[in-house]
Amino acid sequence: MTTARTAVPARGTSRRTRARTALRAAAPALLVYAAVRATGLLILARWTAAGEHSAHTLLAERWDAVWYARIAENGYGYTAHLGERTEHDLAFFPLYPALERGLSTVLPLSVPDAGLAVSWTAGLAAAWGLYAVAFLLTGRRAAGVVLAALWAAVPPGFVQSMAYTETLFTALAAWALYAVLTGRWYTAGALAVAAGLTRPSGLAVVAAVLAGGALELRRRRRADPRVLTAMALAPLGWLGYVGYVGVRLSSPTGYFDVQKDWGNGFDGGAGFTRFVLTRLRTDPGHGLLILAVLACGTALLIQCVRQRQPLPLLVYTLLIAASALVSESYFASRPRLLMPAFPLLLPLAGLLLRLPRPAGAAALAAAALGSGGYGTWFLLTQSPP
């Protein structure tokens, strides 16, 4: 896979004209993305209308969404004591609750509704970013449309409609990668800072910027201040927040101690391995399904390498995948943690594009319906995503 062309008009035109032209080109991807997510929301609304659950509560006022809303309203400082465990809100990075607070301040929205507005808007921005990356790599607009549709329709795609950080993070990551691939180094560095303030996995975006910068410096064989600035900026968001937690808790390992208290400490994948082995013994069907998903993910990663995806994309994808598998608990959240690894879907997008158009459309429609049904079932019956 080689870089084909830019998805943004030439820099000689005005910024407003470039934005309008790029948005017009990406409109099919945004519409398809919105249609897939609307399908999931409609299934959830119809399902909950006949029961005692509220779709709004499920999307905006449960699990991590509650923690983000509390930070937005009151700042950091809340700790929950659950038996021997202590869960501190410092485990949650600050950009998303800051956006919730800002939006609820300037608009007549509650904080939970502001969270939904941030997530849904960021979902469209992510779809646009995915379209831009796919078009850049393939030269085919249809590839960008299909990639956006596939990302919307992945089984954990329902989280994209929740007051969670996945859409915001994926939008920042996709556009940071696009900026690296098109030589917009200041933009890449700034977006990496923002990604590092959104989720712990922001380190994957930082690594992608560093890898792209190193390749560019090697190609030029001289120091480029734009590249060096981007590489210097990229880790500041992540390091800044981890440093803030360390200072607040008077410990250089403060952030990692907080994660350990939540049960999210780094164990190199030992906990996940034990989880899979336990499932194979006690629930073989579930265990085999997990192994099948891991095999599919590995096959897609291999195909990404065979497609010769640019090194920054491969570095980003590998680190997102690795970070989802090396913590100690919350195994039901692993699909959600993998969701930002959108380059894994590029081989599937290519496969769908080789099908006759009616068959490809039918496959995407089935995926949208399946994702909506699965998401509704999960929200109503399972543990936090």
Tab-separated table of C-alpha atoms in Angstrom:
chain	number	residue	atom	x	y	z
A	1	MET	CA	0.000	0.000	0.000
A	2	THR	CA	1.479	3.326	-0.997
A	3	THR	CA	0.479	6.914	-0.392
A	4	ALA	CA	-1.600	8.018	-3.335
A	5	ARG	CA	-2.849	11.579	-2.955
A	6	THR	CA	-3.960	14.058	-0.360
A	7	ALA	CA	-7.573	14.139	0.799
A	8	VAL	CA	-7.272	17.872	1.441
A	9	PRO	CA	-7.017	20.398	-1.395
A	10	ALA	CA	-3.692	22.032	-2.230
A	11	ARG	CA	-2.371	24.555	0.253
A	12	GLY	CA	-2.430	27.350	-2.305
A	13	THR	CA	-6.175	27.786	-1.877
A	14	SER	CA	-7.703	29.547	1.116
A	15	ARG	CA	-8.158	27.602	4.308
A	16	ARG	CA	-11.936	27.971	4.185
A	17	THR	CA	-12.083	26.769	0.583
A	18	ARG	CA	-9.902	23.776	1.379
A	19	ALA	CA	-12.117	22.842	4.303
A	20	ARG	CA	-15.310	23.105	2.267
A	21	THR	CA	-13.885	21.053	-0.588
A	22	ALA	CA	-12.554	18.378	1.763
A	23	LEU	CA	-15.839	18.193	3.672
A	24	ARG	CA	-17.807	17.881	0.434
A	25	ALA	CA	-15.597	15.005	-0.662
A	26	ALA	CA	-15.916	13.272	2.718
A	27	ALA	CA	-19.693	13.789	2.965
A	28	PRO	CA	-20.593	10.238	1.805
A	29	ALA	CA	-18.376	8.761	4.520
A	30	LEU	CA	-19.957	10.989	7.171
A	31	LEU	CA	-23.464	10.141	6.010
A	32	VAL	CA	-22.789	6.403	5.991
A	33	TYR	CA	-21.167	6.609	9.421
A	34	ALA	CA	-24.134	8.554	10.800
A	35	ALA	CA	-26.574	6.082	9.249
A	36	VAL	CA	-24.856	3.099	10.870
A	37	ARG	CA	-24.756	4.727	14.286
A	38	ALA	CA	-28.372	5.928	13.923
A	39	THR	CA	-29.359	2.328	13.205
A	40	GLY	CA	-27.827	1.244	16.484
A	41	LEU	CA	-29.537	4.056	18.374
A	42	LEU	CA	-32.906	3.201	16.855
A	43	ILE	CA	-32.554	-0.454	17.864
A	44	LEU	CA	-31.617	0.626	21.397
A	45	ALA	CA	-34.520	3.083	21.589
A	46	ARG	CA	-37.074	0.535	20.383
A	47	TRP	CA	-35.749	-2.150	22.721
A	48	THR	CA	-35.695	0.082	25.807
A	49	ALA	CA	-39.085	1.664	25.064
A	50	ALA	CA	-40.791	-1.569	26.081
A	51	GLY	CA	-38.802	-2.001	29.306
A	52	GLU	CA	-37.740	-0.169	32.421
A	53	HIS	CA	-34.410	1.059	31.053
A	54	SER	CA	-33.718	4.523	29.662
A	55	ALA	CA	-31.635	4.723	26.494
A	56	HIS	CA	-30.347	8.137	27.574
A	57	THR	CA	-29.219	6.792	30.937
A	58	LEU	CA	-27.464	3.833	29.317
A	59	LEU	CA	-25.579	6.109	26.940
A	60	ALA	CA	-24.771	9.107	29.130
A	61	GLU	CA	-25.131	8.317	32.819
A	62	ARG	CA	-23.551	4.947	33.544
A	63	TRP	CA	-20.085	3.526	34.164
A	64	ASP	CA	-17.186	5.675	32.936
A	65	ALA	CA	-19.575	8.390	31.753
A	66	VAL	CA	-20.460	9.071	35.387
A	67	TRP	CA	-16.804	9.526	36.306
A	68	TYR	CA	-16.184	11.934	33.434
A	69	ALA	CA	-19.298	13.951	34.306
A	70	ARG	CA	-18.268	14.174	37.957
A	71	ILE	CA	-14.814	15.457	36.973
A	72	ALA	CA	-16.426	17.990	34.614
A	73	GLU	CA	-18.696	19.267	37.382
A	74	ASN	CA	-16.389	19.142	40.409
A	75	GLY	CA	-12.824	18.665	39.224
A	76	TYR	CA	-10.582	15.887	40.436
A	77	GLY	CA	-10.648	14.566	43.974
A	78	TYR	CA	-13.329	11.875	44.187
A	79	THR	CA	-12.433	8.409	45.479
A	80	ALA	CA	-14.709	5.374	45.678
A	81	HIS	CA	-13.965	2.714	48.292
A	82	LEU	CA	-15.164	-0.726	47.227
A	83	GLY	CA	-14.163	-3.235	49.871
A	84	GLU	CA	-10.382	-3.517	49.700
A	85	ARG	CA	-10.233	-1.592	46.430
A	86	THR	CA	-9.910	2.157	46.024
A	87	GLU	CA	-10.891	3.793	42.755
A	88	HIS	CA	-9.673	7.360	42.215
A	89	ASP	CA	-10.909	9.672	39.466
A	90	LEU	CA	-7.296	10.550	38.626
A	91	ALA	CA	-7.340	7.400	36.489
A	92	PHE	CA	-9.305	9.406	33.882
A	93	PHE	CA	-7.461	11.790	31.580
A	94	PRO	CA	-8.653	15.420	31.517
A	95	LEU	CA	-9.453	16.509	27.944
A	96	TYR	CA	-12.870	14.863	27.621
A	97	PRO	CA	-14.312	16.193	30.921
A	98	ALA	CA	-12.830	19.605	30.112
A	99	LEU	CA	-14.760	19.622	26.833
A	100	GLU	CA	-17.907	18.498	28.671
A	101	ARG	CA	-17.541	21.331	31.148
A	102	GLY	CA	-16.831	23.902	28.457
A	103	LEU	CA	-19.755	22.858	26.279
A	104	SER	CA	-22.223	22.722	29.160
A	105	THR	CA	-21.076	26.208	30.184
A	106	VAL	CA	-21.697	27.883	26.830
A	107	LEU	CA	-24.762	25.879	25.754
A	108	PRO	CA	-27.977	24.976	27.607
A	109	LEU	CA	-26.879	21.374	28.065
A	110	SER	CA	-26.431	19.234	31.140
A	111	VAL	CA	-22.980	17.744	31.554
A	112	PRO	CA	-24.135	14.242	30.474
A	113	ASP	CA	-25.770	15.714	27.368
A	114	ALA	CA	-22.623	17.710	26.672
A	115	GLY	CA	-20.718	14.437	26.871
A	116	LEU	CA	-22.977	12.923	24.229
A	117	ALA	CA	-22.559	16.013	22.050
A	118	VAL	CA	-18.766	15.745	22.303
A	119	SER	CA	-18.797	12.033	21.510
A	120	TRP	CA	-21.217	12.251	18.601
A	121	THR	CA	-19.431	15.232	17.050
A	122	ALA	CA	-16.077	13.543	17.540
A	123	GLY	CA	-17.493	10.417	15.890
A	124	LEU	CA	-18.130	12.407	12.719
A	125	ALA	CA	-14.647	13.925	12.961
A	126	ALA	CA	-13.219	10.421	13.345
A	127	ALA	CA	-15.145	9.174	10.316
A	128	TRP	CA	-13.775	12.090	8.326
A	129	GLY	CA	-10.251	11.293	9.521
A	130	LEU	CA	-10.624	7.625	8.588
A	131	TYR	CA	-11.877	8.652	5.154
A	132	ALA	CA	-8.883	10.971	4.723
A	133	VAL	CA	-6.357	8.290	5.691
A	134	ALA	CA	-7.950	5.629	3.495
A	135	PHE	CA	-8.153	7.941	0.473
A	136	LEU	CA	-4.577	9.033	1.019
A	137	LEU	CA	-3.351	5.428	1.057
A	138	THR	CA	-5.470	3.997	-1.745
A	139	GLY	CA	-6.532	6.898	-3.948
A	140	ARG	CA	-10.091	5.540	-3.812
A	141	ARG	CA	-12.851	7.577	-2.182
A	142	ALA	CA	-14.929	4.422	-1.841
A	143	ALA	CA	-12.232	2.963	0.422
A	144	GLY	CA	-12.704	5.857	2.839
A	145	VAL	CA	-16.472	5.483	2.821
A	146	VAL	CA	-16.294	1.745	3.487
A	147	LEU	CA	-13.667	2.173	6.224
A	148	ALA	CA	-15.873	4.699	8.041
A	149	ALA	CA	-18.860	2.350	7.742
A	150	LEU	CA	-16.879	-0.627	9.019
A	151	TRP	CA	-15.572	1.308	12.001
A	152	ALA	CA	-19.107	2.406	12.884
A	153	ALA	CA	-20.345	-1.189	12.614
A	154	VAL	CA	-17.714	-3.071	14.643
A	155	PRO	CA	-19.324	-5.051	17.491
A	156	PRO	CA	-18.248	-2.592	20.232
A	157	GLY	CA	-19.312	0.314	17.999
A	158	PHE	CA	-22.170	1.130	20.390
A	159	VAL	CA	-19.565	2.783	22.633
A	160	GLN	CA	-19.146	5.419	19.914
A	161	SER	CA	-22.649	6.622	20.825
A	162	MET	CA	-21.897	6.782	24.559
A	163	ALA	CA	-20.376	9.571	26.663
A	164	TYR	CA	-17.012	7.804	26.435
A	165	THR	CA	-13.683	8.933	24.989
A	166	GLU	CA	-13.263	6.467	22.110
A	167	THR	CA	-14.598	8.720	19.353
A	168	LEU	CA	-12.612	11.735	20.530
A	169	PHE	CA	-9.433	9.707	20.793
A	170	THR	CA	-9.904	8.046	17.405
A	171	ALA	CA	-10.571	11.398	15.746
A	172	LEU	CA	-7.388	12.873	17.210
A	173	ALA	CA	-5.397	9.759	16.301
A	174	ALA	CA	-6.680	9.552	12.717
A	175	TRP	CA	-5.974	13.193	11.980
A	176	ALA	CA	-2.576	13.014	13.694
A	177	LEU	CA	-1.659	10.062	11.491
A	178	TYR	CA	-2.944	11.898	8.435
A	179	ALA	CA	-0.846	14.920	9.393
A	180	VAL	CA	2.268	12.746	9.736
A	181	LEU	CA	1.688	11.086	6.374
A	182	THR	CA	1.171	14.433	4.625
A	183	GLY	CA	4.029	16.306	6.325
A	184	ARG	CA	1.906	18.629	8.455
A	185	TRP	CA	4.273	18.329	11.374
A	186	TYR	CA	3.068	21.096	13.666
A	187	THR	CA	-0.469	19.751	13.360
A	188	ALA	CA	0.753	16.222	14.063
A	189	GLY	CA	2.539	17.327	17.210
A	190	ALA	CA	-0.436	19.323	18.498
A	191	LEU	CA	-2.878	16.478	17.868
A	192	ALA	CA	-0.548	14.036	19.617
A	193	VAL	CA	-0.565	16.343	22.647
A	194	ALA	CA	-4.370	16.325	22.635
A	195	ALA	CA	-4.515	12.532	22.224
A	196	GLY	CA	-2.128	12.187	25.154
A	197	LEU	CA	-4.544	14.212	27.277
A	198	THR	CA	-7.475	11.984	26.302
A	199	ARG	CA	-6.508	8.403	27.079
A	200	PRO	CA	-3.513	6.407	28.349
A	201	SER	CA	-3.279	4.910	24.851
A	202	GLY	CA	-2.299	8.356	23.616
A	203	LEU	CA	1.211	6.938	23.804
A	204	ALA	CA	0.417	5.049	20.585
A	205	VAL	CA	-0.152	8.359	18.784
A	206	VAL	CA	3.040	9.746	20.287
A	207	ALA	CA	4.980	6.715	19.046
A	208	ALA	CA	3.479	7.087	15.559
A	209	VAL	CA	4.591	10.731	15.381
A	210	LEU	CA	8.067	9.805	16.599
A	211	ALA	CA	8.334	6.965	14.090
A	212	GLY	CA	7.159	9.164	11.235
A	213	GLY	CA	9.501	11.936	12.296
A	214	ALA	CA	12.474	9.587	12.481
A	215	LEU	CA	11.725	8.312	8.977
A	216	GLU	CA	11.442	11.871	7.650
A	217	LEU	CA	14.736	12.922	9.226
A	218	ARG	CA	16.411	9.858	7.798
A	219	ARG	CA	15.012	10.615	4.371
A	220	ARG	CA	16.086	14.246	4.447
A	221	ARG	CA	19.453	13.455	6.061
A	222	ARG	CA	19.336	16.755	7.882
A	223	ALA	CA	17.565	18.287	10.841
A	224	ASP	CA	14.169	19.768	10.007
A	225	PRO	CA	12.914	22.146	12.726
A	226	ARG	CA	9.269	21.342	11.918
A	227	VAL	CA	9.843	17.616	12.376
A	228	LEU	CA	11.928	18.089	15.503
A	229	THR	CA	9.297	20.387	16.988
A	230	ALA	CA	6.566	17.816	16.349
A	231	MET	CA	8.647	15.069	17.919
A	232	ALA	CA	9.351	17.238	20.959
A	233	LEU	CA	5.720	18.294	21.351
A	234	ALA	CA	4.116	14.869	20.852
A	235	PRO	CA	4.701	13.348	24.328
A	236	LEU	CA	3.931	16.493	26.327
A	237	GLY	CA	0.216	15.852	26.798
A	238	TRP	CA	0.636	12.334	28.156
A	239	LEU	CA	3.705	13.212	30.207
A	240	GLY	CA	2.046	16.364	31.498
A	241	TYR	CA	-0.956	14.562	32.929
A	242	VAL	CA	1.043	11.650	34.344
A	243	GLY	CA	3.377	14.219	35.914
A	244	TYR	CA	0.411	16.137	37.330
A	245	VAL	CA	-0.919	13.008	39.027
A	246	GLY	CA	2.556	12.255	40.356
A	247	VAL	CA	2.847	15.725	41.888
A	248	ARG	CA	-0.677	15.586	43.296
A	249	LEU	CA	-0.032	12.237	44.964
A	250	SER	CA	3.571	13.098	45.877
A	251	SER	CA	4.838	10.018	44.076
A	252	PRO	CA	6.654	9.669	40.734
A	253	THR	CA	4.620	6.518	40.137
A	254	GLY	CA	1.358	8.102	41.263
A	255	TYR	CA	-0.583	7.568	38.037
A	256	PHE	CA	0.488	3.940	37.768
A	257	ASP	CA	-0.434	3.395	41.416
A	258	VAL	CA	-3.915	4.761	40.673
A	259	GLN	CA	-4.278	2.377	37.749
A	260	LYS	CA	-3.090	-0.491	39.929
A	261	ASP	CA	-5.770	0.356	42.492
A	262	TRP	CA	-8.355	0.097	39.707
A	263	GLY	CA	-6.987	-3.325	38.766
A	264	ASN	CA	-5.514	-1.999	35.528
A	265	GLY	CA	-1.877	-2.502	36.328
A	266	PHE	CA	0.539	-3.699	33.656
A	267	ASP	CA	1.148	-7.442	33.861
A	268	GLY	CA	2.418	-8.226	30.370
A	269	GLY	CA	-0.758	-10.081	29.440
A	270	ALA	CA	-0.610	-12.681	32.225
A	271	GLY	CA	-4.075	-11.759	33.521
A	272	PHE	CA	-5.630	-11.931	30.083
A	273	THR	CA	-4.000	-15.305	29.453
A	274	ARG	CA	-5.426	-16.631	32.720
A	275	PHE	CA	-8.819	-15.239	31.780
A	276	VAL	CA	-8.817	-17.029	28.420
A	277	LEU	CA	-7.639	-20.317	29.944
A	278	THR	CA	-10.331	-20.101	32.606
A	279	ARG	CA	-12.983	-19.504	29.949
A	280	LEU	CA	-11.758	-22.469	27.945
A	281	ARG	CA	-12.243	-24.665	31.032
A	282	THR	CA	-15.515	-23.265	32.339
A	283	ASP	CA	-17.191	-21.949	29.174
A	284	PRO	CA	-15.490	-23.515	26.131
A	285	GLY	CA	-17.733	-21.739	23.641
A	286	HIS	CA	-16.818	-18.328	25.019
A	287	GLY	CA	-13.165	-19.261	25.226
A	288	LEU	CA	-13.058	-20.460	21.630
A	289	LEU	CA	-14.800	-17.275	20.510
A	290	ILE	CA	-12.099	-15.190	22.214
A	291	LEU	CA	-9.392	-17.244	20.508
A	292	ALA	CA	-11.130	-16.830	17.158
A	293	VAL	CA	-11.277	-13.051	17.619
A	294	LEU	CA	-7.587	-12.978	18.539
A	295	ALA	CA	-6.758	-15.077	15.482
A	296	CYS	CA	-8.740	-12.744	13.233
A	297	GLY	CA	-7.041	-9.722	14.737
A	298	THR	CA	-3.616	-11.286	14.217
A	299	ALA	CA	-4.493	-12.159	10.620
A	300	LEU	CA	-5.626	-8.576	9.971
A	301	LEU	CA	-2.421	-7.202	11.489
A	302	ILE	CA	-0.360	-9.474	9.248
A	303	GLN	CA	-2.381	-8.302	6.266
A	304	CYS	CA	-1.715	-4.682	7.245
A	305	VAL	CA	2.003	-5.444	7.063
A	306	ARG	CA	1.575	-7.224	3.737
A	307	GLN	CA	-0.297	-4.195	2.409
A	308	ARG	CA	2.789	-2.174	3.294
A	309	GLN	CA	0.891	0.295	5.369
A	310	PRO	CA	3.166	3.203	6.369
A	311	LEU	CA	5.260	2.633	9.466
A	312	PRO	CA	3.427	5.241	11.607
A	313	LEU	CA	0.130	3.373	11.054
A	314	LEU	CA	1.698	0.016	11.886
A	315	VAL	CA	3.338	1.368	15.037
A	316	TYR	CA	0.074	2.953	16.141
A	317	THR	CA	-1.983	-0.191	15.476
A	318	LEU	CA	0.470	-2.517	17.179
A	319	LEU	CA	0.645	-0.379	20.318
A	320	ILE	CA	-3.128	0.030	20.544
A	321	ALA	CA	-3.515	-3.750	20.235
A	322	ALA	CA	-0.764	-4.433	22.755
A	323	SER	CA	-2.109	-1.924	25.299
A	324	ALA	CA	-5.499	-3.643	25.207
A	325	LEU	CA	-4.011	-6.987	26.205
A	326	VAL	CA	-1.460	-6.262	28.924
A	327	SER	CA	-3.555	-5.003	31.864
A	328	GLU	CA	-4.793	-7.166	34.697
A	329	SER	CA	-8.579	-7.002	34.580
A	330	TYR	CA	-11.716	-5.478	32.999
A	331	PHE	CA	-11.564	-8.057	30.220
A	332	ALA	CA	-15.026	-7.164	28.939
A	333	SER	CA	-13.540	-3.784	27.987
A	334	ARG	CA	-10.894	-5.222	25.657
A	335	PRO	CA	-12.996	-4.903	22.465
A	336	ARG	CA	-13.636	-1.251	23.302
A	337	LEU	CA	-9.935	-0.632	23.899
A	338	LEU	CA	-9.138	-2.172	20.518
A	339	MET	CA	-11.687	-0.065	18.650
A	340	PRO	CA	-9.332	2.878	17.914
A	341	ALA	CA	-7.066	0.479	15.949
A	342	PHE	CA	-8.899	1.400	12.733
A	343	PRO	CA	-6.036	0.505	10.331
A	344	LEU	CA	-6.898	-3.147	11.056
A	345	LEU	CA	-10.092	-2.570	9.074
A	346	LEU	CA	-8.316	-1.428	5.901
A	347	PRO	CA	-7.849	-5.003	4.615
A	348	LEU	CA	-11.548	-5.679	5.209
A	349	ALA	CA	-12.453	-2.482	3.359
A	350	GLY	CA	-10.383	-3.675	0.403
A	351	LEU	CA	-12.140	-7.037	0.482
A	352	LEU	CA	-15.592	-5.445	0.458
A	353	LEU	CA	-14.620	-3.189	-2.420
A	354	ARG	CA	-13.774	-6.252	-4.494
A	355	LEU	CA	-17.292	-7.599	-4.057
A	356	PRO	CA	-20.136	-6.611	-6.390
A	357	ARG	CA	-21.668	-3.410	-5.085
A	358	PRO	CA	-24.998	-4.995	-3.993
A	359	ALA	CA	-23.136	-7.687	-2.063
A	360	GLY	CA	-20.888	-5.142	-0.372
A	361	ALA	CA	-23.841	-2.949	0.563
A	362	ALA	CA	-25.713	-5.958	1.950
A	363	ALA	CA	-22.686	-6.945	4.042
A	364	LEU	CA	-22.423	-3.461	5.517
A	365	ALA	CA	-26.156	-3.345	6.225
A	366	ALA	CA	-25.971	-6.708	7.996
A	367	ALA	CA	-22.983	-5.489	10.007
A	368	ALA	CA	-24.882	-2.340	11.025
A	369	LEU	CA	-27.907	-4.325	12.186
A	370	GLY	CA	-25.743	-6.873	13.977
A	371	SER	CA	-23.734	-4.151	15.703
A	372	GLY	CA	-26.910	-2.391	16.822
A	373	GLY	CA	-28.436	-5.583	18.192
A	374	TYR	CA	-25.238	-6.636	19.935
A	375	GLY	CA	-24.756	-3.193	21.455
A	376	THR	CA	-28.282	-3.098	22.821
A	377	TRP	CA	-27.946	-6.578	24.292
A	378	PHE	CA	-24.608	-5.679	25.868
A	379	LEU	CA	-25.857	-2.431	27.425
A	380	LEU	CA	-28.879	-4.155	28.917
A	381	THR	CA	-27.276	-7.356	30.200
A	382	GLN	CA	-23.513	-7.087	30.583
A	383	SER	CA	-20.865	-5.457	32.757
A	384	PRO	CA	-19.350	-2.042	31.931
A	385	PRO	CA	-17.973	-1.920	28.363
